[in-house]
mmCIF file of C-alpha atoms and ligand atoms in Angstrom:
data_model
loop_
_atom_site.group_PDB
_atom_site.id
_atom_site.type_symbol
_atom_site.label_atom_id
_atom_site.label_comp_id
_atom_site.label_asym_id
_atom_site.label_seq_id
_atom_site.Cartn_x
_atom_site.Cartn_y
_atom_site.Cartn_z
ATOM 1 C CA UNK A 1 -1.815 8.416 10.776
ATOM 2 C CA UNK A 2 -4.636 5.990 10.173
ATOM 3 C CA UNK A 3 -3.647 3.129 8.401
ATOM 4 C CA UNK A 4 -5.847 0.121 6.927
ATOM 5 C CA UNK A 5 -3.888 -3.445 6.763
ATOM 6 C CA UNK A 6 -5.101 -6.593 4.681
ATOM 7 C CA UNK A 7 -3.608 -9.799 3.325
ATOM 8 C CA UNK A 8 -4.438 -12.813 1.663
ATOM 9 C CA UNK A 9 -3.398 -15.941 2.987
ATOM 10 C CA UNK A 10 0.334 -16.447 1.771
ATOM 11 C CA UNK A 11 0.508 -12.610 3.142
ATOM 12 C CA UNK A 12 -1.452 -13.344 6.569
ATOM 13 C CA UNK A 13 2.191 -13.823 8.241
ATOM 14 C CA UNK A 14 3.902 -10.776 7.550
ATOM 15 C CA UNK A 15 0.389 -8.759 7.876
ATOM 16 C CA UNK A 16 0.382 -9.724 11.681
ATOM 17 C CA UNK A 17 3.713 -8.764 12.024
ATOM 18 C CA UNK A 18 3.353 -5.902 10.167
ATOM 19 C CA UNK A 19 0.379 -4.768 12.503
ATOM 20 C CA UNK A 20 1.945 -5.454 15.699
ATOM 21 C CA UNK A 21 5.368 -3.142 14.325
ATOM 22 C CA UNK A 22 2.618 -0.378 13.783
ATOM 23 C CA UNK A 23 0.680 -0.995 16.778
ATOM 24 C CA UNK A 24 3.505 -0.260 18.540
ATOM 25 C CA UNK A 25 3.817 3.439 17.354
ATOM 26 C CA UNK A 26 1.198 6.583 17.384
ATOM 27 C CA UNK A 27 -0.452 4.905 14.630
ATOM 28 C CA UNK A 28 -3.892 4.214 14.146
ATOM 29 C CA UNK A 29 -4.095 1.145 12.504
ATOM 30 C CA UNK A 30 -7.116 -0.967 11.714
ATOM 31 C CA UNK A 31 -6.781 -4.748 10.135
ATOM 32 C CA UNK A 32 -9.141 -5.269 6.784
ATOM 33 C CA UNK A 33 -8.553 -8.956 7.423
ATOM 34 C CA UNK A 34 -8.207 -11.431 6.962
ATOM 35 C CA UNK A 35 -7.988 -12.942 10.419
ATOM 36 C CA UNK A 36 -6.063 -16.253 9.519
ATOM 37 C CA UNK A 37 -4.359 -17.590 6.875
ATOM 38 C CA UNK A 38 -7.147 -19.967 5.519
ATOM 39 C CA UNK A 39 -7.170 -19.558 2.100
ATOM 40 C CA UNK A 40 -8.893 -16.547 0.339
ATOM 41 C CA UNK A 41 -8.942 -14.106 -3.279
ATOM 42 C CA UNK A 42 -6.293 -10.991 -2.804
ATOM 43 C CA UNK A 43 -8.502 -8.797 -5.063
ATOM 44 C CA UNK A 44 -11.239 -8.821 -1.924
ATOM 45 C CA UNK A 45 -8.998 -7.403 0.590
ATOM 46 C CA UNK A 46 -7.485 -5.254 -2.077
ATOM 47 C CA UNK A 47 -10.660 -3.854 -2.639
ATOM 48 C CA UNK A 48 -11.832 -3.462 1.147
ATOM 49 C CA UNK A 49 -8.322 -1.382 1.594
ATOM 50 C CA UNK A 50 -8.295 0.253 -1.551
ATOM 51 C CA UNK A 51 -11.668 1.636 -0.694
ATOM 52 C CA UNK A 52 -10.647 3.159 2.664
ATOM 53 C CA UNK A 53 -7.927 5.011 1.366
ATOM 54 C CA UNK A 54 -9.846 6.593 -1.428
ATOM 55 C CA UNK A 55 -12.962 7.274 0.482
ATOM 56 C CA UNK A 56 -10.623 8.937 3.262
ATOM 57 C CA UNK A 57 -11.598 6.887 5.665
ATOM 58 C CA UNK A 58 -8.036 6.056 5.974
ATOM 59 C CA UNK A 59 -4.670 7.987 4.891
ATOM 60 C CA UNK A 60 -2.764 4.969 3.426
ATOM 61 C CA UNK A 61 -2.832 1.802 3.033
ATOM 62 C CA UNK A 62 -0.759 -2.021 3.535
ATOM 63 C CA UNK A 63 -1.412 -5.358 1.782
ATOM 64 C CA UNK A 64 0.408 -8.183 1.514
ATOM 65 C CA UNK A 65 0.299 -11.309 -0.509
ATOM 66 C CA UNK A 66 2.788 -13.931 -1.876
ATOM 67 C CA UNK A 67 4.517 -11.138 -4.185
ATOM 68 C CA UNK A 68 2.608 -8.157 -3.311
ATOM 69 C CA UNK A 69 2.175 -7.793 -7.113
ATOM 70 C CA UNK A 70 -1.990 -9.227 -7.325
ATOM 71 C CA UNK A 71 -2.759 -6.661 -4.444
ATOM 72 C CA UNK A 72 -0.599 -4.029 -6.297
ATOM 73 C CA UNK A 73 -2.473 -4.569 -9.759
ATOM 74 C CA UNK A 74 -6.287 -5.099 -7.830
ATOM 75 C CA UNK A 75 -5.832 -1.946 -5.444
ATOM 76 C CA UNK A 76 -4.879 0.271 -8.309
ATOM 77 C CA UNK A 77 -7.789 -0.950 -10.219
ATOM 78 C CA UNK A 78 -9.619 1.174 -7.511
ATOM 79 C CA UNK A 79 -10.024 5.695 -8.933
ATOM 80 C CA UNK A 80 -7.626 7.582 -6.528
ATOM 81 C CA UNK A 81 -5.271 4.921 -5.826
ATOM 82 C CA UNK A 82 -1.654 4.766 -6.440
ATOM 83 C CA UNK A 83 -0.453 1.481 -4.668
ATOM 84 C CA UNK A 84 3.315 0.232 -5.628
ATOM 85 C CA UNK A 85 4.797 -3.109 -4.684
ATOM 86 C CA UNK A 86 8.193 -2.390 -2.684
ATOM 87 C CA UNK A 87 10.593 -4.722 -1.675
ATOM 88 C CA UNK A 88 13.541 -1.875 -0.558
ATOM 89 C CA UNK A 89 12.858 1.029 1.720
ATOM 90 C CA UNK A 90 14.653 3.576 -0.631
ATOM 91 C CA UNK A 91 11.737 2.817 -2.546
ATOM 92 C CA UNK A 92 9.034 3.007 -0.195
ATOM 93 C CA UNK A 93 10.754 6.652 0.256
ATOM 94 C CA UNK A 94 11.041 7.598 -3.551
ATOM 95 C CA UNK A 95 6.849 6.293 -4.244
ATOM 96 C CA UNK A 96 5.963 8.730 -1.658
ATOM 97 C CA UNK A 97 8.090 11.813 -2.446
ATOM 98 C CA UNK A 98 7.530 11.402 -5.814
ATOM 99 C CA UNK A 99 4.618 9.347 -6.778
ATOM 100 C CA UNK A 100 2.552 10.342 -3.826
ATOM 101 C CA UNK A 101 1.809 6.442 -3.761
ATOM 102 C CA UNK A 102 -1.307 5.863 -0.777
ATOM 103 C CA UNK A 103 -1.490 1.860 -0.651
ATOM 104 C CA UNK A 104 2.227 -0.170 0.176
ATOM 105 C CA UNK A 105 2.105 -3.461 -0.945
ATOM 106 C CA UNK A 106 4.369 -6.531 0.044
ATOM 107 C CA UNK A 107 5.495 -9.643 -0.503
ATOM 108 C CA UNK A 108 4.908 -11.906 2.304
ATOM 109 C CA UNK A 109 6.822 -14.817 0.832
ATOM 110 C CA UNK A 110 9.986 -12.580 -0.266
ATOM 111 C CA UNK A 111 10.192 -9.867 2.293
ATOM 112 C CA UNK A 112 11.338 -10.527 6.146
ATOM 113 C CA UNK A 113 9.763 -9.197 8.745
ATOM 114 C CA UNK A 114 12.569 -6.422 9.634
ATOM 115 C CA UNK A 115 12.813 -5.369 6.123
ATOM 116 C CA UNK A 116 9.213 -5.076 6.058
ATOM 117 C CA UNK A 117 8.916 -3.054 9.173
ATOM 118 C CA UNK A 118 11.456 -0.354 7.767
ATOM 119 C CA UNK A 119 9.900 -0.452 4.255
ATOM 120 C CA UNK A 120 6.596 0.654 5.455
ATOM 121 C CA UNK A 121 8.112 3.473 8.549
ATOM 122 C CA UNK A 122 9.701 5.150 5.293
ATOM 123 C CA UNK A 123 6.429 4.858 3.802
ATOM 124 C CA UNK A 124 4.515 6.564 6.439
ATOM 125 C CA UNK A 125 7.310 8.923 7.536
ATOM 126 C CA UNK A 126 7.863 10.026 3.578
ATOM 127 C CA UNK A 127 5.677 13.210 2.896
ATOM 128 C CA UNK A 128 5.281 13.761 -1.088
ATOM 129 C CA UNK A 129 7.133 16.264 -2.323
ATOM 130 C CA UNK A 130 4.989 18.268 -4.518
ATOM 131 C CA UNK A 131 6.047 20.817 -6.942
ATOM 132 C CA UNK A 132 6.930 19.748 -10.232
ATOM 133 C CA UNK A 133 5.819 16.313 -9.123
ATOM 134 C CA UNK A 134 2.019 17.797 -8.284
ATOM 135 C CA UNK A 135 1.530 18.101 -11.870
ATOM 136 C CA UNK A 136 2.365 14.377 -13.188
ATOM 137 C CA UNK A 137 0.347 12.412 -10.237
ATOM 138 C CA UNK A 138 -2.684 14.596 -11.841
ATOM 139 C CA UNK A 139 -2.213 13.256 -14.878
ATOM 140 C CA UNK A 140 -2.266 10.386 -13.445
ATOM 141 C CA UNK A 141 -5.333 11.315 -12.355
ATOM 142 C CA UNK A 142 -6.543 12.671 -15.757
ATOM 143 C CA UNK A 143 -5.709 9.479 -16.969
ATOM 144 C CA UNK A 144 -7.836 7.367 -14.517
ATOM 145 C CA UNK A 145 -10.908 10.448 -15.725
ATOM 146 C CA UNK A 146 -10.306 8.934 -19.266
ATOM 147 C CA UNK A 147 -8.630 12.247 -20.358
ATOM 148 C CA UNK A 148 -6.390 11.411 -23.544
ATOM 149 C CA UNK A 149 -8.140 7.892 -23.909
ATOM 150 C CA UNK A 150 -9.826 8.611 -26.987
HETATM 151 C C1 LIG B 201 -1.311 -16.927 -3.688
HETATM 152 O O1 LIG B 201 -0.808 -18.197 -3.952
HETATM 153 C C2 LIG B 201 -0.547 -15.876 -4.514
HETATM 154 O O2 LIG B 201 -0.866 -16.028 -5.850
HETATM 155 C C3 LIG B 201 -0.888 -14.479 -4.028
HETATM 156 O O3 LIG B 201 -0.592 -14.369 -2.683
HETATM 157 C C4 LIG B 201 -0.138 -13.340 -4.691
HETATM 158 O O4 LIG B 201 1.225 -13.537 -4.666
HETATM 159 C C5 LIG B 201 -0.642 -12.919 -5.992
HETATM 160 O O5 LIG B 201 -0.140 -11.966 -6.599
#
């Protein structure tokens, strides 16, 4: 699977670790930055990895900041994305099945690095489930069309 990886700074640490877990599989995996943890804006690399997924040019997507809860609210600011903040794999499992959820986000100041690794191999490994959930992530996306706004 090809998977796009960012941070911010207070997320840098778990990002590398992160990467090298993935790098370690069949994964392709390419790093959105940033490429130390100098200080920088979440919402940049939310957007750089929010982008790939919904543009296909990658099949899901990781970020990581303090919480995971600025790259959560900036990556679903971006139309096709459905990013969650998980800090417990039976979650990572239940956003895919059921929310068909494309960007994982963590919290690099919360989450250890073996928590982390399982969190996002449930992620990846989860297919969604379809059926009678195929119908509420398109309202979702009806709602991100502005259908029932007015
Ligand atoms: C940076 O201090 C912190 O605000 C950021 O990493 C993140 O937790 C924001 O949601």
């Amino acid at each position: 699977m090809r998977i796009r990886i960012g941070s911010d700074h207070a997320g840098f640490a778990l990002k590398e670790a992160v990467k090298l877990h993935l790098l370690a599989t069949e994964h392709d995996v390419v790093d959105a930055g940033p490429a130390s943890d100098d200080s920088v804006d979440y919402p940049q690399y939310a957007l750089k990895v929010a982008r790939a997924v919904a543009a296909g040019e990658a099949d899901l997507g990781v970020l990581v900041c303090g919480t995971g809860l600025g790259m959560e609210i900036a990556a679903n600011k971006v139309p096709g994305v459905r990013a969650v903040q998980v800090s417990d794999p039976e979650f990572a499992r239940m956003a895919r099945a059921h929310n068909d959820a494309n960007v994982l986000t963590l919290a690099g100041r919360y989450t250890d690095e073996p928590t982390a690794a399982r969190i996002v191999d449930t992620f990846i490994a989860t297919p969604f489930d379809g059926g009678r959930h195929e119908l509420r992530v398109a309202q979702i996306r009806d709602i991100e069309n502005g259908v029932g706004l007015d």
